[in-house]
PDB file of C-alpha atoms and ligand atoms in Angstrom:
ATOM      1  CA  MET A   1      -6.990  11.090  23.854  1.00  0.00           C
ATOM      2  CA  ALA A   2      -4.210   9.857  26.075  1.00  0.00           C
ATOM      3  CA  VAL A   3      -0.584  10.513  25.310  1.00  0.00           C
ATOM      4  CA  GLN A   4       1.432   7.320  24.866  1.00  0.00           C
ATOM      5  CA  ILE A   5       5.188   6.909  25.227  1.00  0.00           C
ATOM      6  CA  SER A   6       7.094   4.167  23.424  1.00  0.00           C
ATOM      7  CA  PRO A   7      10.791   4.050  24.409  1.00  0.00           C
ATOM      8  CA  SER A   8      12.993   2.664  21.643  1.00  0.00           C
ATOM      9  CA  ILE A   9      15.446  -0.038  22.623  1.00  0.00           C
ATOM     10  CA  LEU A  10      17.657   0.927  19.677  1.00  0.00           C
ATOM     11  CA  SER A  11      19.589   3.092  22.129  1.00  0.00           C
ATOM     12  CA  ALA A  12      19.561   0.449  24.896  1.00  0.00           C
ATOM     13  CA  ASP A  13      22.332  -2.033  25.645  1.00  0.00           C
ATOM     14  CA  PHE A  14      21.542  -4.927  23.272  1.00  0.00           C
ATOM     15  CA  ALA A  15      23.376  -7.367  25.541  1.00  0.00           C
ATOM     16  CA  ARG A  16      21.021  -6.530  28.427  1.00  0.00           C
ATOM     17  CA  LEU A  17      17.674  -6.063  26.651  1.00  0.00           C
ATOM     18  CA  ALA A  18      15.515  -7.656  29.352  1.00  0.00           C
ATOM     19  CA  GLU A  19      16.947  -5.389  32.024  1.00  0.00           C
ATOM     20  CA  GLU A  20      16.713  -2.353  29.788  1.00  0.00           C
ATOM     21  CA  ALA A  21      13.047  -3.121  29.130  1.00  0.00           C
ATOM     22  CA  ARG A  22      12.439  -3.438  32.862  1.00  0.00           C
ATOM     23  CA  ALA A  23      13.919  -0.001  33.457  1.00  0.00           C
ATOM     24  CA  VAL A  24      10.953   1.641  31.688  1.00  0.00           C
ATOM     25  CA  GLU A  25       8.257  -0.997  32.240  1.00  0.00           C
ATOM     26  CA  ALA A  26       6.359   0.744  35.032  1.00  0.00           C
ATOM     27  CA  VAL A  27       6.077   4.074  33.247  1.00  0.00           C
ATOM     28  CA  SER A  28       5.754   3.274  29.532  1.00  0.00           C
ATOM     29  CA  ASP A  29       2.854   2.286  27.287  1.00  0.00           C
ATOM     30  CA  TRP A  30       4.910   0.378  24.731  1.00  0.00           C
ATOM     31  CA  LEU A  31       8.411  -0.847  24.014  1.00  0.00           C
ATOM     32  CA  HIS A  32       9.503   0.232  20.526  1.00  0.00           C
ATOM     33  CA  VAL A  33      11.591  -2.383  18.713  1.00  0.00           C
ATOM     34  CA  ASP A  34      13.480  -1.239  15.611  1.00  0.00           C
ATOM     35  CA  VAL A  35      13.979  -4.062  13.124  1.00  0.00           C
ATOM     36  CA  MET A  36      16.552  -3.069  10.465  1.00  0.00           C
ATOM     37  CA  ASP A  37      17.771  -5.277   7.636  1.00  0.00           C
ATOM     38  CA  ASN A  38      20.762  -3.426   6.146  1.00  0.00           C
ATOM     39  CA  HIS A  39      18.811  -3.016   2.890  1.00  0.00           C
ATOM     40  CA  PHE A  40      15.859  -0.727   3.502  1.00  0.00           C
ATOM     41  CA  VAL A  41      18.114   1.204   5.879  1.00  0.00           C
ATOM     42  CA  PRO A  42      21.925   1.134   6.130  1.00  0.00           C
ATOM     43  CA  ASN A  43      21.950  -0.545   9.531  1.00  0.00           C
ATOM     44  CA  LEU A  44      21.348  -4.002  10.962  1.00  0.00           C
ATOM     45  CA  THR A  45      19.727  -4.585  14.345  1.00  0.00           C
ATOM     46  CA  LEU A  46      17.607  -7.560  15.310  1.00  0.00           C
ATOM     47  CA  GLY A  47      14.839  -9.767  14.005  1.00  0.00           C
ATOM     48  CA  LEU A  48      12.160 -12.230  14.940  1.00  0.00           C
ATOM     49  CA  PRO A  49      14.232 -14.506  17.249  1.00  0.00           C
ATOM     50  CA  VAL A  50      15.190 -11.571  19.466  1.00  0.00           C
ATOM     51  CA  VAL A  51      11.597 -10.299  19.481  1.00  0.00           C
ATOM     52  CA  GLU A  52      10.406 -13.765  20.527  1.00  0.00           C
ATOM     53  CA  SER A  53      12.897 -13.794  23.399  1.00  0.00           C
ATOM     54  CA  LEU A  54      12.063 -10.273  24.470  1.00  0.00           C
ATOM     55  CA  LEU A  55       8.366 -11.135  24.619  1.00  0.00           C
ATOM     56  CA  LYS A  56       9.157 -13.633  27.357  1.00  0.00           C
ATOM     57  CA  HIS A  57      10.976 -11.028  29.416  1.00  0.00           C
ATOM     58  CA  THR A  58       8.746  -7.980  29.423  1.00  0.00           C
ATOM     59  CA  THR A  59       5.156  -7.217  30.249  1.00  0.00           C
ATOM     60  CA  LEU A  60       5.200  -4.186  27.950  1.00  0.00           C
ATOM     61  CA  PRO A  61       3.436  -4.609  24.615  1.00  0.00           C
ATOM     62  CA  LEU A  62       5.964  -4.594  21.771  1.00  0.00           C
ATOM     63  CA  ASP A  63       5.703  -1.898  19.105  1.00  0.00           C
ATOM     64  CA  CYS A  64       7.675  -3.439  16.229  1.00  0.00           C
ATOM     65  CA  HIS A  65       8.868  -0.940  13.626  1.00  0.00           C
ATOM     66  CA  LEU A  66       9.988  -2.872  10.561  1.00  0.00           C
ATOM     67  CA  MET A  67      12.583  -1.005   8.533  1.00  0.00           C
ATOM     68  CA  ILE A  68      12.987  -3.875   6.102  1.00  0.00           C
ATOM     69  CA  ASP A  69      12.756  -4.351   2.373  1.00  0.00           C
ATOM     70  CA  ASP A  70      10.102  -7.018   2.173  1.00  0.00           C
ATOM     71  CA  PRO A  71       7.483  -6.399   4.874  1.00  0.00           C
ATOM     72  CA  ASP A  72       4.858  -8.245   2.822  1.00  0.00           C
ATOM     73  CA  GLN A  73       6.846 -11.388   3.458  1.00  0.00           C
ATOM     74  CA  HIS A  74       7.944 -10.896   7.051  1.00  0.00           C
ATOM     75  CA  ALA A  75       5.537  -8.610   8.928  1.00  0.00           C
ATOM     76  CA  VAL A  76       2.909 -11.179   9.807  1.00  0.00           C
ATOM     77  CA  GLY A  77       5.512 -13.310  11.633  1.00  0.00           C
ATOM     78  CA  TYR A  78       5.986 -10.557  14.217  1.00  0.00           C
ATOM     79  CA  ALA A  79       2.228 -10.358  14.789  1.00  0.00           C
ATOM     80  CA  GLU A  80       1.978 -14.139  15.090  1.00  0.00           C
ATOM     81  CA  ALA A  81       4.849 -14.137  17.572  1.00  0.00           C
ATOM     82  CA  GLY A  82       2.865 -11.804  19.835  1.00  0.00           C
ATOM     83  CA  ALA A  83       3.935  -8.259  18.990  1.00  0.00           C
ATOM     84  CA  ALA A  84       1.020  -5.987  19.890  1.00  0.00           C
ATOM     85  CA  ASN A  85       1.750  -3.563  17.059  1.00  0.00           C
ATOM     86  CA  VAL A  86       3.533  -4.123  13.772  1.00  0.00           C
ATOM     87  CA  THR A  87       4.409  -1.120  11.604  1.00  0.00           C
ATOM     88  CA  ILE A  88       5.525  -1.487   7.991  1.00  0.00           C
ATOM     89  CA  HIS A  89       6.974   1.203   5.724  1.00  0.00           C
ATOM     90  CA  ALA A  90       4.883   2.593   2.857  1.00  0.00           C
ATOM     91  CA  GLU A  91       8.087   2.870   0.793  1.00  0.00           C
ATOM     92  CA  ALA A  92       8.811  -0.843   1.140  1.00  0.00           C
ATOM     93  CA  ALA A  93       5.403  -2.512   1.013  1.00  0.00           C
ATOM     94  CA  ARG A  94       4.249  -3.736  -2.374  1.00  0.00           C
ATOM     95  CA  ALA A  95       0.905  -5.036  -1.125  1.00  0.00           C
ATOM     96  CA  PRO A  96       0.191  -2.830   1.899  1.00  0.00           C
ATOM     97  CA  VAL A  97      -3.507  -3.677   2.161  1.00  0.00           C
ATOM     98  CA  ARG A  98      -2.900  -7.405   2.128  1.00  0.00           C
ATOM     99  CA  THR A  99      -0.071  -7.068   4.630  1.00  0.00           C
ATOM    100  CA  LEU A 100      -1.925  -4.714   6.998  1.00  0.00           C
ATOM    101  CA  ARG A 101      -4.917  -7.065   6.953  1.00  0.00           C
ATOM    102  CA  ALA A 102      -2.689 -10.045   7.685  1.00  0.00           C
ATOM    103  CA  ILE A 103      -1.180  -8.210  10.666  1.00  0.00           C
ATOM    104  CA  ARG A 104      -4.643  -7.471  12.052  1.00  0.00           C
ATOM    105  CA  ALA A 105      -5.858 -10.988  11.352  1.00  0.00           C
ATOM    106  CA  ALA A 106      -2.954 -12.281  13.417  1.00  0.00           C
ATOM    107  CA  GLY A 107      -4.203 -10.203  16.345  1.00  0.00           C
ATOM    108  CA  ALA A 108      -1.904  -7.187  16.293  1.00  0.00           C
ATOM    109  CA  ARG A 109      -2.484  -3.523  15.596  1.00  0.00           C
ATOM    110  CA  ALA A 110      -1.365  -2.483  12.137  1.00  0.00           C
ATOM    111  CA  GLY A 111       0.853   0.533  11.522  1.00  0.00           C
ATOM    112  CA  LEU A 112       2.052   2.292   8.378  1.00  0.00           C
ATOM    113  CA  ALA A 113       5.194   4.458   8.416  1.00  0.00           C
ATOM    114  CA  VAL A 114       6.282   7.207   6.047  1.00  0.00           C
ATOM    115  CA  ASN A 115       9.762   8.708   5.798  1.00  0.00           C
ATOM    116  CA  PRO A 116      10.279  12.475   6.022  1.00  0.00           C
ATOM    117  CA  GLY A 117      10.414  12.743   2.216  1.00  0.00           C
ATOM    118  CA  THR A 118       7.292  10.665   1.592  1.00  0.00           C
ATOM    119  CA  PRO A 119       3.952  12.467   1.338  1.00  0.00           C
ATOM    120  CA  VAL A 120       1.215  11.363   3.719  1.00  0.00           C
ATOM    121  CA  GLU A 121      -1.738  12.162   1.443  1.00  0.00           C
ATOM    122  CA  PRO A 122      -1.521   8.854  -0.495  1.00  0.00           C
ATOM    123  CA  CYS A 123      -2.152   7.077   2.819  1.00  0.00           C
ATOM    124  CA  GLU A 124      -5.615   8.612   3.115  1.00  0.00           C
ATOM    125  CA  ASP A 125      -7.398   5.779   1.356  1.00  0.00           C
ATOM    126  CA  LEU A 126      -5.633   3.280   3.597  1.00  0.00           C
ATOM    127  CA  LEU A 127      -6.893   4.809   6.864  1.00  0.00           C
ATOM    128  CA  PRO A 128      -9.580   2.114   7.358  1.00  0.00           C
ATOM    129  CA  GLU A 129      -6.812  -0.505   7.226  1.00  0.00           C
ATOM    130  CA  LEU A 130      -4.704   1.242   9.862  1.00  0.00           C
ATOM    131  CA  ASP A 131      -4.482   1.494  13.629  1.00  0.00           C
ATOM    132  CA  MET A 132      -1.493   3.826  13.569  1.00  0.00           C
ATOM    133  CA  LEU A 133       0.254   6.129  11.138  1.00  0.00           C
ATOM    134  CA  LEU A 134       3.947   6.726  11.873  1.00  0.00           C
ATOM    135  CA  LEU A 135       5.482   9.927  10.610  1.00  0.00           C
ATOM    136  CA  MET A 136       9.253   9.576  10.748  1.00  0.00           C
ATOM    137  CA  THR A 137      10.888  12.740  12.033  1.00  0.00           C
ATOM    138  CA  VAL A 138      14.349  11.595  10.861  1.00  0.00           C
ATOM    139  CA  ASP A 139      15.375   9.451   7.922  1.00  0.00           C
ATOM    140  CA  PRO A 140      15.307   6.002   9.504  1.00  0.00           C
ATOM    141  CA  GLY A 141      18.362   3.920  10.252  1.00  0.00           C
ATOM    142  CA  PHE A 142      20.028   5.339  13.330  1.00  0.00           C
ATOM    143  CA  GLY A 143      19.277   6.617  16.789  1.00  0.00           C
ATOM    144  CA  GLY A 144      20.424  10.010  17.986  1.00  0.00           C
ATOM    145  CA  GLN A 145      19.710  11.960  14.808  1.00  0.00           C
ATOM    146  CA  LYS A 146      18.484  15.525  14.791  1.00  0.00           C
ATOM    147  CA  PHE A 147      14.707  16.047  14.785  1.00  0.00           C
ATOM    148  CA  LEU A 148      13.422  17.300  11.423  1.00  0.00           C
ATOM    149  CA  ASP A 149      11.084  20.265  11.919  1.00  0.00           C
ATOM    150  CA  ILE A 150      10.124  20.064   8.245  1.00  0.00           C
ATOM    151  CA  VAL A 151       7.866  17.120   9.134  1.00  0.00           C
ATOM    152  CA  LEU A 152       5.640  19.241  11.408  1.00  0.00           C
ATOM    153  CA  PRO A 153       3.406  20.665   8.630  1.00  0.00           C
ATOM    154  CA  LYS A 154       2.888  17.110   7.364  1.00  0.00           C
ATOM    155  CA  LEU A 155       1.969  16.041  10.884  1.00  0.00           C
ATOM    156  CA  ARG A 156      -0.679  18.781  11.017  1.00  0.00           C
ATOM    157  CA  ARG A 157      -2.060  17.626   7.674  1.00  0.00           C
ATOM    158  CA  ALA A 158      -2.091  14.024   8.876  1.00  0.00           C
ATOM    159  CA  ARG A 159      -4.001  15.003  12.004  1.00  0.00           C
ATOM    160  CA  ALA A 160      -6.554  16.907   9.901  1.00  0.00           C
ATOM    161  CA  MET A 161      -6.874  13.925   7.578  1.00  0.00           C
ATOM    162  CA  VAL A 162      -7.479  11.497  10.441  1.00  0.00           C
ATOM    163  CA  SER A 163     -10.013  13.867  12.055  1.00  0.00           C
ATOM    164  CA  ALA A 164     -11.834  14.450   8.774  1.00  0.00           C
ATOM    165  CA  HIS A 165     -12.376  10.713   8.451  1.00  0.00           C
ATOM    166  CA  GLY A 166     -13.326  10.351  12.093  1.00  0.00           C
ATOM    167  CA  ALA A 167     -10.768   7.558  12.035  1.00  0.00           C
ATOM    168  CA  ASP A 168      -9.503   5.980  15.226  1.00  0.00           C
ATOM    169  CA  VAL A 169      -5.914   6.038  14.012  1.00  0.00           C
ATOM    170  CA  TRP A 170      -3.029   6.937  16.326  1.00  0.00           C
ATOM    171  CA  LEU A 171      -0.368   9.320  15.027  1.00  0.00           C
ATOM    172  CA  GLN A 172       3.140   8.340  16.042  1.00  0.00           C
ATOM    173  CA  VAL A 173       6.363  10.316  15.699  1.00  0.00           C
ATOM    174  CA  ASP A 174       9.785   8.666  15.731  1.00  0.00           C
ATOM    175  CA  GLY A 175      13.220  10.258  15.491  1.00  0.00           C
ATOM    176  CA  GLY A 176      14.834  12.998  17.539  1.00  0.00           C
ATOM    177  CA  VAL A 177      11.922  13.130  19.985  1.00  0.00           C
ATOM    178  CA  SER A 178      13.195  14.593  23.264  1.00  0.00           C
ATOM    179  CA  GLU A 179      12.324  17.045  26.001  1.00  0.00           C
ATOM    180  CA  GLU A 180      13.369  19.739  23.518  1.00  0.00           C
ATOM    181  CA  THR A 181      11.079  18.637  20.651  1.00  0.00           C
ATOM    182  CA  ILE A 182       8.137  16.655  22.071  1.00  0.00           C
ATOM    183  CA  GLU A 183       5.910  19.677  22.669  1.00  0.00           C
ATOM    184  CA  ARG A 184       6.110  20.680  18.999  1.00  0.00           C
ATOM    185  CA  CYS A 185       5.054  17.142  18.029  1.00  0.00           C
ATOM    186  CA  ALA A 186       2.104  17.092  20.421  1.00  0.00           C
ATOM    187  CA  ASP A 187       1.018  20.536  19.305  1.00  0.00           C
ATOM    188  CA  ALA A 188       1.077  19.434  15.656  1.00  0.00           C
ATOM    189  CA  GLY A 189      -1.049  16.355  16.291  1.00  0.00           C
ATOM    190  CA  ALA A 190       1.036  13.397  17.465  1.00  0.00           C
ATOM    191  CA  ASP A 191      -0.319  11.201  20.257  1.00  0.00           C
ATOM    192  CA  VAL A 192       2.223   8.348  20.375  1.00  0.00           C
ATOM    193  CA  PHE A 193       5.844   9.321  20.948  1.00  0.00           C
ATOM    194  CA  VAL A 194       8.895   7.142  20.326  1.00  0.00           C
ATOM    195  CA  ALA A 195      12.072   8.202  22.094  1.00  0.00           C
ATOM    196  CA  GLY A 196      15.340   6.284  21.937  1.00  0.00           C
ATOM    197  CA  SER A 197      18.454   8.201  22.868  1.00  0.00           C
ATOM    198  CA  ALA A 198      16.535  10.722  24.985  1.00  0.00           C
ATOM    199  CA  VAL A 199      15.435   7.838  27.235  1.00  0.00           C
ATOM    200  CA  TYR A 200      18.277   5.327  27.142  1.00  0.00           C
ATOM    201  CA  ASP A 201      21.204   7.739  27.112  1.00  0.00           C
ATOM    202  CA  ALA A 202      19.861   9.204  30.366  1.00  0.00           C
ATOM    203  CA  ASP A 203      20.985   8.115  33.832  1.00  0.00           C
ATOM    204  CA  ASP A 204      17.362   7.528  34.808  1.00  0.00           C
ATOM    205  CA  PRO A 205      15.350   6.352  31.760  1.00  0.00           C
ATOM    206  CA  ALA A 206      12.065   6.087  33.689  1.00  0.00           C
ATOM    207  CA  GLN A 207      12.347   9.656  34.900  1.00  0.00           C
ATOM    208  CA  VAL A 208      12.757  10.853  31.296  1.00  0.00           C
ATOM    209  CA  VAL A 209       9.690   8.870  30.186  1.00  0.00           C
ATOM    210  CA  ASN A 210       7.671  10.566  32.940  1.00  0.00           C
ATOM    211  CA  ALA A 211       8.981  13.988  31.982  1.00  0.00           C
ATOM    212  CA  LEU A 212       8.223  13.424  28.305  1.00  0.00           C
ATOM    213  CA  ARG A 213       4.697  12.303  29.118  1.00  0.00           C
ATOM    214  CA  GLU A 214       4.069  15.343  31.280  1.00  0.00           C
ATOM    215  CA  GLN A 215       5.311  17.711  28.586  1.00  0.00           C
ATOM    216  CA  ALA A 216       3.288  15.993  25.872  1.00  0.00           C
ATOM    217  CA  GLN A 217       0.135  16.004  27.997  1.00  0.00           C
ATOM    218  CA  LEU A 218       0.423  19.718  28.676  1.00  0.00           C
ATOM    219  CA  ALA A 219       1.091  20.557  25.040  1.00  0.00           C
ATOM    220  CA  THR A 220      -1.829  18.374  23.936  1.00  0.00           C
ATOM    221  CA  ALA A 221      -4.167  20.109  26.375  1.00  0.00           C
ATOM    222  CA  HIS A 222      -3.341  23.411  24.670  1.00  0.00           C
ATOM    223  CA  ALA A 223      -3.290  22.098  21.098  1.00  0.00           C
ATOM    224  CA  SER A 224      -6.052  23.323  18.819  1.00  0.00           C
ATOM    225  CA  TRP A 225      -6.495  19.884  17.184  1.00  0.00           C
ATOM    226  CA  ALA A 226      -7.194  18.281  20.578  1.00  0.00           C
ATOM    227  CA  ARG A 227      -9.434  21.074  21.859  1.00  0.00           C
ATOM    228  CA  ALA A 228     -11.550  20.841  18.708  1.00  0.00           C
ATOM    229  CA  ARG A 229     -12.402  17.206  19.396  1.00  0.00           C
TER     230      ARG A 229
HETATM  231  C1  DX5 B 301      15.380   5.343  13.826  1.00  0.00           C
HETATM  232  C2  DX5 B 301      14.458   4.468  14.632  1.00  0.00           C
HETATM  233  C3  DX5 B 301      14.064   5.102  15.891  1.00  0.00           C
HETATM  234  C4  DX5 B 301      15.209   5.420  16.825  1.00  0.00           C
HETATM  235  C5  DX5 B 301      14.930   6.764  17.381  1.00  0.00           C
HETATM  236  O1  DX5 B 301      15.436   4.944  12.520  1.00  0.00           O
HETATM  237  O2  DX5 B 301      13.285   4.139  13.924  1.00  0.00           O
HETATM  238  O3  DX5 B 301      13.060   4.372  16.581  1.00  0.00           O
HETATM  239  O4  DX5 B 301      15.379   4.530  17.876  1.00  0.00           O
HETATM  240  O5  DX5 B 301      16.019   7.168  18.095  1.00  0.00           O
HETATM  241  P1  DX5 B 301      16.141   8.633  18.656  1.00  0.00           P
HETATM  242  O6  DX5 B 301      14.960   8.842  19.571  1.00  0.00           O
HETATM  243  O7  DX5 B 301      17.438   8.645  19.364  1.00  0.00           O
HETATM  244  O8  DX5 B 301      16.094   9.562  17.486  1.00  0.00           O
HETATM  245 ZN1   ZN B 302      11.610   3.288  15.171  1.00  0.00          ZN
END
């Protein structure tokens, strides 16, 4: 299973998004777009019009992470616009199955996110509806927060759950992922890594993406969950 890196533009310069996307285009698998509505999280970022514009300016597939109150209403619009992945929060969705199916029907991959304080076990029955499970490693809302090690046991349980079902579901981590923490995430079972401030606060964002990938690949090669496959 290949390691995938998804730089988050939350830490990029919002006035120069096209350029900032280009800075990581050659070395990244995805571009992570954090949609925040000031209700589900105490921060406001961008929405569908900006995603539509960004789609015209990057060749990277967009990984839209919706931190919004009413994903059942809004998620499908991002898929219809051309986002390659749309992730909704388990805490916000009232009809997750209907919404995840609508995302897939619109041609995108469907993701489900859980906050650090939300158990992952209730997601087990939803695995057939999912392409990716996102385990937040900070409480969502802001870039640059400290990685929460307490999520690592949950990540191990999520990996075991996905393996037990033989499900082709990616496990993403988001929040505080950096050269200091990425190996722990890979070792615990993550295969898709979001990094915001670690990438965009650096002088050379592409170089950091490469370094993160290398570290994650090495840690995965030694991880018991990956060797058991
Ligand atoms: C936080 C967002 C993240 C954010 C991560 O709520 O979902 O995607 O950009 O930023 P860092 O990597 O700086 O923690
Ligand atoms: Zn995110």
